[in-house]
Coordinates of N, CA and C in Angstrom, one line a residue:
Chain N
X6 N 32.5 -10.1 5.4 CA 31.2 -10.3 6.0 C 31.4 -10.4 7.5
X7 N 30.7 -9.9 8.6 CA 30.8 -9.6 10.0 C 29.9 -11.0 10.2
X8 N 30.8 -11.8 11.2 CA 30.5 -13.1 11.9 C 30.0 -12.6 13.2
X9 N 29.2 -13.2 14.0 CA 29.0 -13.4 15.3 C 28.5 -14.2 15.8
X10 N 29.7 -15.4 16.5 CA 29.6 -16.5 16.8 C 28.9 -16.9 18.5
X11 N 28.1 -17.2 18.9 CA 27.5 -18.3 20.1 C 27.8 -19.5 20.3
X12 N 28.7 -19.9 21.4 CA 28.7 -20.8 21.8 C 28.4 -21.4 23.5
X13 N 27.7 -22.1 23.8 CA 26.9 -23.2 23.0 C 26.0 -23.1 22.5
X14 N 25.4 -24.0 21.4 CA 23.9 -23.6 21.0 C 23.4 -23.6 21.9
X15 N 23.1 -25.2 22.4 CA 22.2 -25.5 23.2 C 23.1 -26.1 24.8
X16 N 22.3 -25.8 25.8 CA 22.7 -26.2 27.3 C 21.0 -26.8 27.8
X17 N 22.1 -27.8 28.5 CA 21.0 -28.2 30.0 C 21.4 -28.5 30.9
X18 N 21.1 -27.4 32.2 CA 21.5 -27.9 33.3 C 20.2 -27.7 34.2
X19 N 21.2 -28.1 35.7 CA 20.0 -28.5 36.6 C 19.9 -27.0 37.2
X20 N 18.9 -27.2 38.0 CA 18.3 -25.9 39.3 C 19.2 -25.9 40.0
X21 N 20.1 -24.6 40.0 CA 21.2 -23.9 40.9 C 23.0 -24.6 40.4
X22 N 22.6 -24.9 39.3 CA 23.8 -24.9 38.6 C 24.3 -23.7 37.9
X23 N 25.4 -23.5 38.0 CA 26.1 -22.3 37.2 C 26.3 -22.1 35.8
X24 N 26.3 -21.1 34.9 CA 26.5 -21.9 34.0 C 27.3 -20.2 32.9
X25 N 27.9 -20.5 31.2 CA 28.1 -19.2 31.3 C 28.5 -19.5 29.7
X26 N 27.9 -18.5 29.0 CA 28.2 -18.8 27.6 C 28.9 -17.6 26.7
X27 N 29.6 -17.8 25.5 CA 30.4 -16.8 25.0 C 29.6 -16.5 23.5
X28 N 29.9 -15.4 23.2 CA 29.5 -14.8 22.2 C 31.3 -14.0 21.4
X29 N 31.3 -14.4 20.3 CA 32.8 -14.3 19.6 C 32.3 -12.7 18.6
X30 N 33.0 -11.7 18.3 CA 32.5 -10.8 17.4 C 33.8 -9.9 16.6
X31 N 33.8 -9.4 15.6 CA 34.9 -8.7 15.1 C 35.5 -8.1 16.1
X32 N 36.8 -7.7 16.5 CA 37.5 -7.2 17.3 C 37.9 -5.9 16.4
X33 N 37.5 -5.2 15.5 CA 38.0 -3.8 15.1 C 36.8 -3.4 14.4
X34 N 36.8 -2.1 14.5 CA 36.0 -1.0 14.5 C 34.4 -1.5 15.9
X35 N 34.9 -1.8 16.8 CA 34.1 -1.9 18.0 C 33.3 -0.6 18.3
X36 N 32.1 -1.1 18.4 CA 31.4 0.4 18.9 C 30.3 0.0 20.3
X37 N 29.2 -1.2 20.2 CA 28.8 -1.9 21.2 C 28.6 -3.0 21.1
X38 N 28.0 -3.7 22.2 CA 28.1 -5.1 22.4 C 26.7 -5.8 23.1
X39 N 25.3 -6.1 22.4 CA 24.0 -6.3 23.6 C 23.9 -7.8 23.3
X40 N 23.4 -8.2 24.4 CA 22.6 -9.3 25.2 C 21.3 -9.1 25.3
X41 N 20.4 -10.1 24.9 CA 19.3 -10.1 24.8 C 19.0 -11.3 25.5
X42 N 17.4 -11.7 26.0 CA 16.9 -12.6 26.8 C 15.9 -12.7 25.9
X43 N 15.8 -13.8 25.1 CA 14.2 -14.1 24.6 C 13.7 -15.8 25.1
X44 N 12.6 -15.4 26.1 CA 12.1 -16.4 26.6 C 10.8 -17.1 25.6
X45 N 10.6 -17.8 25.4 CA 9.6 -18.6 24.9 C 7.8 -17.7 25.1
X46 N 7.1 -17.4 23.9 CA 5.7 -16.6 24.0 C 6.3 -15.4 24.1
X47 N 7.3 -15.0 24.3 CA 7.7 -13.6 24.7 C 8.2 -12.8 23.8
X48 N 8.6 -11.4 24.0 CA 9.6 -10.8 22.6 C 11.0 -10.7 23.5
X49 N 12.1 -10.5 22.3 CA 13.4 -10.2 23.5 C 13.2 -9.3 24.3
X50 N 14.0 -9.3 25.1 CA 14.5 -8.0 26.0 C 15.7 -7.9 26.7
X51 N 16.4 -6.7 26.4 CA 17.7 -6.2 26.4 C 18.0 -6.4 27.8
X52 N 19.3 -7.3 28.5 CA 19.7 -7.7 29.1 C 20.6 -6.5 29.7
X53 N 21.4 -6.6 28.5 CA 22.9 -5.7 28.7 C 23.4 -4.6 27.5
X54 N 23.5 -3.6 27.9 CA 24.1 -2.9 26.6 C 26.0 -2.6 27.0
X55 N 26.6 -3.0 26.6 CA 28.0 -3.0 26.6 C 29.3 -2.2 25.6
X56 N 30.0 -1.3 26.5 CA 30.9 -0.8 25.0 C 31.7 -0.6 25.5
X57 N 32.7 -0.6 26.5 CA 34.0 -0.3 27.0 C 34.9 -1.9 27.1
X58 N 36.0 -1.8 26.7 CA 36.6 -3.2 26.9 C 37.2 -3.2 28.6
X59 N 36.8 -4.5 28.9 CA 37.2 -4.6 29.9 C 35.7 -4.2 31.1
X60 N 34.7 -4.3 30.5 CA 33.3 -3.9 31.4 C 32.9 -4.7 31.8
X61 N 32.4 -4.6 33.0 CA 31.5 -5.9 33.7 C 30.0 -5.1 34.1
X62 N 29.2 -5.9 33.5 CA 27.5 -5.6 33.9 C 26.7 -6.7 34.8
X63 N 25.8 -6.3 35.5 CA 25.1 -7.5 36.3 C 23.9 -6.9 36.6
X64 N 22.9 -7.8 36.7 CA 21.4 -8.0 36.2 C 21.1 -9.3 37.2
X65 N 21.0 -8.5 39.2 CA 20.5 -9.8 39.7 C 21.7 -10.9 39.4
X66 N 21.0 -12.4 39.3 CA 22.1 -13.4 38.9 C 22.6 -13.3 38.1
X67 N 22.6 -12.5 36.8 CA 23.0 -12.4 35.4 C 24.1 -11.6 35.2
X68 N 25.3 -11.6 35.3 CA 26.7 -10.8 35.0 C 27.0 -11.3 33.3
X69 N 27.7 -10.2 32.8 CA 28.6 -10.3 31.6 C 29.9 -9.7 31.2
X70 N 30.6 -9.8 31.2 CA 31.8 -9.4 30.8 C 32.0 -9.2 29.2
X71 N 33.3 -8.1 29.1 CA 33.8 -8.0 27.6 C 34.9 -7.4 27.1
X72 N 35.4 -8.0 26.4 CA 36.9 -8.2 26.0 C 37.0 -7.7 24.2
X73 N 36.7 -6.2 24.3 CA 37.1 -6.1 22.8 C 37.9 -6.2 21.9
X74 N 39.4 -6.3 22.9 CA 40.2 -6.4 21.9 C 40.6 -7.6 21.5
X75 N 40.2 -9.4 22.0 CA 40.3 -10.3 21.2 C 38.7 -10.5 20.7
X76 N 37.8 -9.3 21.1 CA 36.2 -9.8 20.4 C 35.8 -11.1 21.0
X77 N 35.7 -11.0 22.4 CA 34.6 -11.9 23.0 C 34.0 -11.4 24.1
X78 N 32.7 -11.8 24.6 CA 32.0 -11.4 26.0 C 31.4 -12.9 26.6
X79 N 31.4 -12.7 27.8 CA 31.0 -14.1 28.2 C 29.6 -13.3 29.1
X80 N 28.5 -14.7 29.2 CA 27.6 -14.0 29.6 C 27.5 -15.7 30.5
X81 N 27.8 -14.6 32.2 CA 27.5 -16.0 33.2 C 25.9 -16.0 34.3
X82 N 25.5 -16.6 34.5 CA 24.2 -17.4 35.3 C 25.1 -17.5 36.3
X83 N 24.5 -17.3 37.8 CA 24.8 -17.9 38.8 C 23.8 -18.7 39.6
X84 N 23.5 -19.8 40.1 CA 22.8 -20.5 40.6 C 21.4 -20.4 39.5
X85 N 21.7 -21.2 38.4 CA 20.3 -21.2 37.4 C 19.1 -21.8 38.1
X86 N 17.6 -21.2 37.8 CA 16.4 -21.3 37.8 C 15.7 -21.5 36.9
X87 N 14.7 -22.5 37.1 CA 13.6 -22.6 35.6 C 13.7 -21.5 35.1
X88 N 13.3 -19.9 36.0 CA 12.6 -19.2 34.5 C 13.6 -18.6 34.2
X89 N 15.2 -18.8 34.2 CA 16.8 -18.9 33.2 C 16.1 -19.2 32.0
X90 N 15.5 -20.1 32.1 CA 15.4 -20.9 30.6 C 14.9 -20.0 29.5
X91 N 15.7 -20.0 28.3 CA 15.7 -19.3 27.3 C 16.5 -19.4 26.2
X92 N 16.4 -18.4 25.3 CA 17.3 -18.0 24.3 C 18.3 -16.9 24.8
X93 N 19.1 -16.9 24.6 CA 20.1 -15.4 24.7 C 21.1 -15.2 23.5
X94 N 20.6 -14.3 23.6 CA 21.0 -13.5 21.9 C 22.3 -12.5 22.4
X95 N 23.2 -12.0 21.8 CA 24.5 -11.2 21.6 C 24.2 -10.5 20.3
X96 N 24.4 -9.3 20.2 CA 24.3 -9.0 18.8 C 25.4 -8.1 18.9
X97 N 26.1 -7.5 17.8 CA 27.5 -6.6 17.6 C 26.7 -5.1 16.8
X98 N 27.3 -4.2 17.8 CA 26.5 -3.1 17.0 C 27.4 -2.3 16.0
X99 N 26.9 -2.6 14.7 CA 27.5 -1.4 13.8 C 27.4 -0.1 14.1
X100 N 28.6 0.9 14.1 CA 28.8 1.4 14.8 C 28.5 2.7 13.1
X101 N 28.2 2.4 12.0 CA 28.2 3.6 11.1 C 27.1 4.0 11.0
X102 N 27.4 5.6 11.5 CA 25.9 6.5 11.4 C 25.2 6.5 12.7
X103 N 23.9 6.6 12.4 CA 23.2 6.4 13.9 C 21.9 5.4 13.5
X104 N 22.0 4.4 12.7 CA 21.2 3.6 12.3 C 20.9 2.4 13.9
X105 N 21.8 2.1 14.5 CA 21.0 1.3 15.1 C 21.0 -0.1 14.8
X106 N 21.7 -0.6 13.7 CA 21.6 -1.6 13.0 C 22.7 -2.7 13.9
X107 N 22.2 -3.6 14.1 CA 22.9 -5.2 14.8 C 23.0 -6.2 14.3
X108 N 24.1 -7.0 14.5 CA 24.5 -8.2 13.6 C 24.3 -9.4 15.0
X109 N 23.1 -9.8 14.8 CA 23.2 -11.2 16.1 C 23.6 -12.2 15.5
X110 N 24.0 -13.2 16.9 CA 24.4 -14.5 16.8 C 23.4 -15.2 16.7
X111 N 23.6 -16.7 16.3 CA 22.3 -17.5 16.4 C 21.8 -17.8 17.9
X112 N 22.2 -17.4 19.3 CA 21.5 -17.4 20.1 C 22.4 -19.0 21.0
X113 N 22.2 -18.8 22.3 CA 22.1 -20.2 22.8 C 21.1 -20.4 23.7
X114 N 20.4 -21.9 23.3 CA 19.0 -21.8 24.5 C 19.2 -22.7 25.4
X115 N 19.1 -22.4 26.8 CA 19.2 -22.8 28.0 C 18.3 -23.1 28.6
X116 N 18.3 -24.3 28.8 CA 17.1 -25.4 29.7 C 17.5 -25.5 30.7
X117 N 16.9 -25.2 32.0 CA 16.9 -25.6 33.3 C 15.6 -26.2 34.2
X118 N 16.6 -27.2 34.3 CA 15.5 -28.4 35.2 C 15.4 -28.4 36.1
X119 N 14.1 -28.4 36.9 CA 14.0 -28.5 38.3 C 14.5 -29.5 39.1
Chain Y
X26 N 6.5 2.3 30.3 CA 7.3 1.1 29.3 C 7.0 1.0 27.4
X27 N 7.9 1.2 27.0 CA 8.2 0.9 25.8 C 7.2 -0.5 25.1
X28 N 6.3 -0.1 24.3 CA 5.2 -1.6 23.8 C 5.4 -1.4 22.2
X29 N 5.8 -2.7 21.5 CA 5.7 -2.8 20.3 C 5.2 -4.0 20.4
X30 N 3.8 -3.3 19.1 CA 2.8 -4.5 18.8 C 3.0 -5.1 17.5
X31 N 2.6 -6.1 17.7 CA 2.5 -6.9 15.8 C 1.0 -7.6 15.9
X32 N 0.3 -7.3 14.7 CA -0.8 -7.5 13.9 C -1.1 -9.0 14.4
X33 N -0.4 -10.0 14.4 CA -1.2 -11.2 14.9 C 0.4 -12.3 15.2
X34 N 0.0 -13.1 16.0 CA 1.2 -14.0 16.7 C 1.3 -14.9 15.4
X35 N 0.2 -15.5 14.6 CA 0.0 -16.8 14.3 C -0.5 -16.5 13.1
X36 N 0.2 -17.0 11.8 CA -0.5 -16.6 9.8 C -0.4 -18.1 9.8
X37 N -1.4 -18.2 8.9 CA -1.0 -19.2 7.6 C -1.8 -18.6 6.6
X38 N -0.6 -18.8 5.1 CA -1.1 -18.1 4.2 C -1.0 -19.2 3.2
X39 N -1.5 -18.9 1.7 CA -1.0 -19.8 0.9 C -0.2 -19.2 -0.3
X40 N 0.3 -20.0 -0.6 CA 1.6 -20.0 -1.9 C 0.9 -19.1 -3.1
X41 N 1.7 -17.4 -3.0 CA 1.6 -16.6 -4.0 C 0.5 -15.6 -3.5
X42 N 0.0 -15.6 -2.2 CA -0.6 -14.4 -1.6 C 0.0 -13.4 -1.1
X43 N -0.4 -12.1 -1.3 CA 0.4 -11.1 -0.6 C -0.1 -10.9 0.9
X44 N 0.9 -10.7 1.7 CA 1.2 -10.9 3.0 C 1.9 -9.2 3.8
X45 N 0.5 -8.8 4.6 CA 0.9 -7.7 5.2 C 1.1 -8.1 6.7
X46 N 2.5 -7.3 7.0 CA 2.6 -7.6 8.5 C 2.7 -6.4 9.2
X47 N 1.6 -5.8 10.2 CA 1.9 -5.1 10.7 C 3.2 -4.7 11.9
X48 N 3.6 -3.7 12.0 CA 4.4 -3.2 13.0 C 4.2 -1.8 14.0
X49 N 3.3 -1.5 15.4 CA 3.4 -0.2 16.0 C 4.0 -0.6 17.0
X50 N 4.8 0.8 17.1 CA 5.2 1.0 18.6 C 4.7 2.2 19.4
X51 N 4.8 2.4 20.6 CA 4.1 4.0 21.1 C 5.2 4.9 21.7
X52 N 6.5 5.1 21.3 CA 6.9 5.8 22.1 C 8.3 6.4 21.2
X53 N 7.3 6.7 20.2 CA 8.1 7.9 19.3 C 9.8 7.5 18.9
X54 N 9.7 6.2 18.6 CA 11.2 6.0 18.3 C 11.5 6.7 16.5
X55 N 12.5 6.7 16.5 CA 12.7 7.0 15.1 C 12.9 5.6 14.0
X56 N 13.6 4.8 14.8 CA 14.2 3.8 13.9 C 13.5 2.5 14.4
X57 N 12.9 1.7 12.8 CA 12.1 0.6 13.0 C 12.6 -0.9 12.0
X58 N 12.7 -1.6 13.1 CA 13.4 -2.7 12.0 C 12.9 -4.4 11.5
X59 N 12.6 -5.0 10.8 CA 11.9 -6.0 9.9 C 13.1 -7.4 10.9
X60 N 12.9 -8.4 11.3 CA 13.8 -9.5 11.1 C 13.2 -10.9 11.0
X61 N 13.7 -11.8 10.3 CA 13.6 -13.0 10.7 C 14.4 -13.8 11.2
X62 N 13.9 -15.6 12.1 CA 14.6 -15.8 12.4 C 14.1 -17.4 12.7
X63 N 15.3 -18.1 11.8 CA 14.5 -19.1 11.8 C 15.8 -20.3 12.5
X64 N 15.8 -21.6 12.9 CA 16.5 -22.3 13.3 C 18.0 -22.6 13.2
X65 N 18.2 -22.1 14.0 CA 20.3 -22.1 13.9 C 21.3 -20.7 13.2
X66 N 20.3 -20.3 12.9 CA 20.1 -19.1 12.4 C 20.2 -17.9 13.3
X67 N 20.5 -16.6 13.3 CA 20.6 -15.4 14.5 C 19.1 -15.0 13.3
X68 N 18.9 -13.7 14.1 CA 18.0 -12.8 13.6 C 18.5 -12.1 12.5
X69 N 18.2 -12.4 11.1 CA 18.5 -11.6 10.1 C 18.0 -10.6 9.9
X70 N 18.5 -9.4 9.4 CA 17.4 -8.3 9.2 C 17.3 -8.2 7.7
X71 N 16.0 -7.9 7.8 CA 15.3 -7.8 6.1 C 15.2 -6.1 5.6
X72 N 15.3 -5.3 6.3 CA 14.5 -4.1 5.6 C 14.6 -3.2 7.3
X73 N 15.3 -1.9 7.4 CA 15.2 -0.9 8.3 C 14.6 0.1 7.9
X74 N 14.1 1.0 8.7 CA 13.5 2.5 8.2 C 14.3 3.3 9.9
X75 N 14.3 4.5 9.2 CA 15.0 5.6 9.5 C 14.1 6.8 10.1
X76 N 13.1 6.5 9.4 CA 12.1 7.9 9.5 C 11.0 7.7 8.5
X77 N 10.1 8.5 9.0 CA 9.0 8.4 8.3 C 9.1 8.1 6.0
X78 N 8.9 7.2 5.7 CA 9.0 7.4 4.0 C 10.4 7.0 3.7
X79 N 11.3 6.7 4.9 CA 12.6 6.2 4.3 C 13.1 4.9 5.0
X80 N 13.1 3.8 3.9 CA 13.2 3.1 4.2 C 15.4 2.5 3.9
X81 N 15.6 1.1 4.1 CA 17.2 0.9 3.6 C 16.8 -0.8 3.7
X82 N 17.4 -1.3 2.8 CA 17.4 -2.7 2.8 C 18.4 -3.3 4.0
X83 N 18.0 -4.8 4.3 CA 19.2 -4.7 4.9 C 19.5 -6.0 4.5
X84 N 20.2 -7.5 5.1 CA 20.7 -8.8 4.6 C 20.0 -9.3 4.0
X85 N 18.7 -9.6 3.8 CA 18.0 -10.7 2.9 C 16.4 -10.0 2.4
X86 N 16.7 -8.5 2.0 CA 15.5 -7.8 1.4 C 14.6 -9.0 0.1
X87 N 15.5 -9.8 -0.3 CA 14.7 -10.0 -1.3 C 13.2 -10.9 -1.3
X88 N 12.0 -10.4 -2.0 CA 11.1 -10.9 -1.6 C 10.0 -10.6 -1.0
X89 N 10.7 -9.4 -0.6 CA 9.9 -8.7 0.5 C 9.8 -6.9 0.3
X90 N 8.9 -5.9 0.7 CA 9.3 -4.7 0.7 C 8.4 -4.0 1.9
X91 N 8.6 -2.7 2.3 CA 8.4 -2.3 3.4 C 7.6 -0.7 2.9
X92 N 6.7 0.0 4.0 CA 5.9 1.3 4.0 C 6.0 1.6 5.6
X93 N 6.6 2.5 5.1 CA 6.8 3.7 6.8 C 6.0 4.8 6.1
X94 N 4.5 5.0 6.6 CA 4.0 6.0 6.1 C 3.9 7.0 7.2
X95 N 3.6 6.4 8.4 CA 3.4 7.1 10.1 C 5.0 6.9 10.8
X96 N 5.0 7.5 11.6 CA 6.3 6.7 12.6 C 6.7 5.7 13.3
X97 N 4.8 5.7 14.0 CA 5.1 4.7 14.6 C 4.8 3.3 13.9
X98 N 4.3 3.3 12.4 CA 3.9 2.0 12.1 C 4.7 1.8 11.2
X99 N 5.4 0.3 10.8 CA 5.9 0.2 10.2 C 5.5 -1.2 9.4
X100 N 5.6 -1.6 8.7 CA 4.5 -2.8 8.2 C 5.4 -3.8 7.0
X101 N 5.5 -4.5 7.0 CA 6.2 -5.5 6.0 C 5.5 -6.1 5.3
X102 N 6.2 -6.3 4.0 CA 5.1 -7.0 2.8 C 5.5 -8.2 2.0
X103 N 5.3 -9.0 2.1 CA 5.7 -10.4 1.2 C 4.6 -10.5 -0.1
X104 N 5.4 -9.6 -1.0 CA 4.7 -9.7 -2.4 C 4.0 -11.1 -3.3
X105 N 4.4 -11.9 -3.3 CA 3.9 -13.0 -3.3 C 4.7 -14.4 -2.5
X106 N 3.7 -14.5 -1.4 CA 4.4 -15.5 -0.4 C 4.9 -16.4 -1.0
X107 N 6.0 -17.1 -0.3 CA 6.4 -18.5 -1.0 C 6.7 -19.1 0.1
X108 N 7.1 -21.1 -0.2 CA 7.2 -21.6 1.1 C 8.2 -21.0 1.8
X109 N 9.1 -20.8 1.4 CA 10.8 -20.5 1.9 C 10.5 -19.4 3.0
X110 N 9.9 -18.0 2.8 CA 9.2 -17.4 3.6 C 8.3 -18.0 4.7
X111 N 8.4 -19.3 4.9 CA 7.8 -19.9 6.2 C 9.0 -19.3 7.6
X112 N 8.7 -18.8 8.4 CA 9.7 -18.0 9.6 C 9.0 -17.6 10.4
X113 N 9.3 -16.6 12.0 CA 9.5 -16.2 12.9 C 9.7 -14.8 12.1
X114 N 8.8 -13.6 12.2 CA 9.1 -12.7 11.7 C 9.1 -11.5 13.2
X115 N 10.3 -11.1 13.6 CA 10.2 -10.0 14.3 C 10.4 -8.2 14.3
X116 N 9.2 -7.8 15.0 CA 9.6 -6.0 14.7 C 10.5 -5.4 15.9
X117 N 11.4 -4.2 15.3 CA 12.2 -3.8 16.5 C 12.0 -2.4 16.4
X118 N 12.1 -1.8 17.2 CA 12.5 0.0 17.2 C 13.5 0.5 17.9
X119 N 14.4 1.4 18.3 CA 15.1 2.4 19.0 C 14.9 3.2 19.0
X120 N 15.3 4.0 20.1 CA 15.2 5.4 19.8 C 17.0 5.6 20.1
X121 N 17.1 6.8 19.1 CA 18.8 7.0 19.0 C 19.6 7.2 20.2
X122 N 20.4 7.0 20.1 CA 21.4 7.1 21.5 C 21.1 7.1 23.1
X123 N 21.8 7.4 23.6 CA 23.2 7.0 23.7 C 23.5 4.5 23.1
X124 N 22.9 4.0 24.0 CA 22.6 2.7 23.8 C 21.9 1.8 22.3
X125 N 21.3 2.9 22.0 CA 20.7 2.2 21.1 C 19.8 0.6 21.1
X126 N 19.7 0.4 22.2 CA 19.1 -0.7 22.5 C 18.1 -0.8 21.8
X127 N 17.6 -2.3 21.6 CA 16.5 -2.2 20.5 C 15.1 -2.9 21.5
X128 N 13.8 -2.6 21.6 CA 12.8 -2.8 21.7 C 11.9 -3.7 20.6
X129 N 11.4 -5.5 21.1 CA 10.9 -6.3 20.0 C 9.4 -6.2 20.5
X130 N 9.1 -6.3 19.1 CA 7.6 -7.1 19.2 C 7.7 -8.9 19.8
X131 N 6.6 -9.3 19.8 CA 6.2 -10.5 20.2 C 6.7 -11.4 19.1
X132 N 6.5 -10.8 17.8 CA 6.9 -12.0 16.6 C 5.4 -12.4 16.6
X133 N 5.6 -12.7 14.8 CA 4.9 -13.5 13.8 C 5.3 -14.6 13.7
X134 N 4.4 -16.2 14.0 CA 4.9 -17.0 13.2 C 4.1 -17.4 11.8
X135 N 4.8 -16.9 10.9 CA 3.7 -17.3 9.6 C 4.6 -18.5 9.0
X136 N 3.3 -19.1 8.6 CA 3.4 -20.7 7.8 C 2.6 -20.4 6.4
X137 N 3.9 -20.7 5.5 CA 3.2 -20.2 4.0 C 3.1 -21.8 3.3
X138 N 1.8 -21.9 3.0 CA 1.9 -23.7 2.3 C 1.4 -24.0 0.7

């Protein structure tokens, strides 16, 4: 069974604190790697799509890195803001066929305080 | 911009009703996908479709079944609700390649009592 682990669940930090979370995934048969942002009332939305090891992406204050050959990405905040505050999802993309199909993590949700 | 809609934010049904969930999107994706997602939990997927009439189960079909009759609609069915089916039900689409990123609806929260 394909694991994909989030860590932390949950975070709280203050306004303009840094902050930066990992997502763990099988390390063989790699094909992609997304980030998702689901804010509260809202539906997700694709942050990052990722597939070369060793990639760096940035979104504004939102950078992510990824490391497929030990199977981890880290997803960092720089100087967090209330509307940070969210869920962020990682999902591992099965890579057979052209289905499209994704294995997410349970997400970590990020509180930021004014 | 890419819009996928769902039938209503907010259900309560009761124990042993059948339960239709709508799913459209407008921009001709091929592939349309069922998930729930309930506390501590990632987004499980219940049921994918591929194309019009073909559907594929996916982690936790049971319970549940699906109709891709159009493309862009996709609709989920809870044959006879039960509590356990209380969740966060989300719709996704892509269109194939290169990224395959997926595009969500808003999400269902249905409460089955």
């Amino acid at each position: 069974i394909l694991n994909v682990e989030q860590s932390p669940q949950s975070l709280h930090v203050q306004e303009g604190d840094s902050t930066n979370f990992t997502c763990s995934f099988p390390s063989s048969n790699f094909y992609a790697l997304h980030w998702y942002r689901w804010e509260t009332a809202k539906s997700p939305e694709a942050l990052f799509v990722m597939t070369l090891n060793g990639d760096e992406k940035k979104k504004g204050r939102i950078s992510a890195t990824l490391n497929t050959k030990e199977g981890y990405s880290y997803l960092y905040i720089k100087g967090s803001q209330p509307e940070d505050s969210a869920t962020y999802l990682c999902a591992f993309a099965l890579g057979s066929g052209n289905t499209g199909k994704l294995i997410f993590g349970q997400g970590t949700t990020l509180q930021v305080k004014p | 911009d890419v819009k996928v809609t769902q039938s209503s934010r907010y259900l309560v049904k009761r124990t042993g009703e059948k339960v239709f969930l709508e799913c459209v999107q407008d921009m001709d994706h091929e592939n349309m996908f069922w998930y729930r997602q309930d506390p501590g939990l990632g987004l499980r997927l219940i049921y994918f479709s591929y194309d019009v009439k073909m559907k594929e189960k996916g982690d936790i079909p049971e319970g549940y079944s699906v109709s891709r009759e159009k493309k862009e609609r996709f609709s989920l069915i809870l044959e006879s609700a039960s509590t356990n089916q209380t969740s966060m039900y989300l719709c996704a689409s892509i269109h194939r390649g290169p990224t395959y990123e997926q595009y969500f609806g808003p999400g269902t929260r249905l409460t089955v009592t």
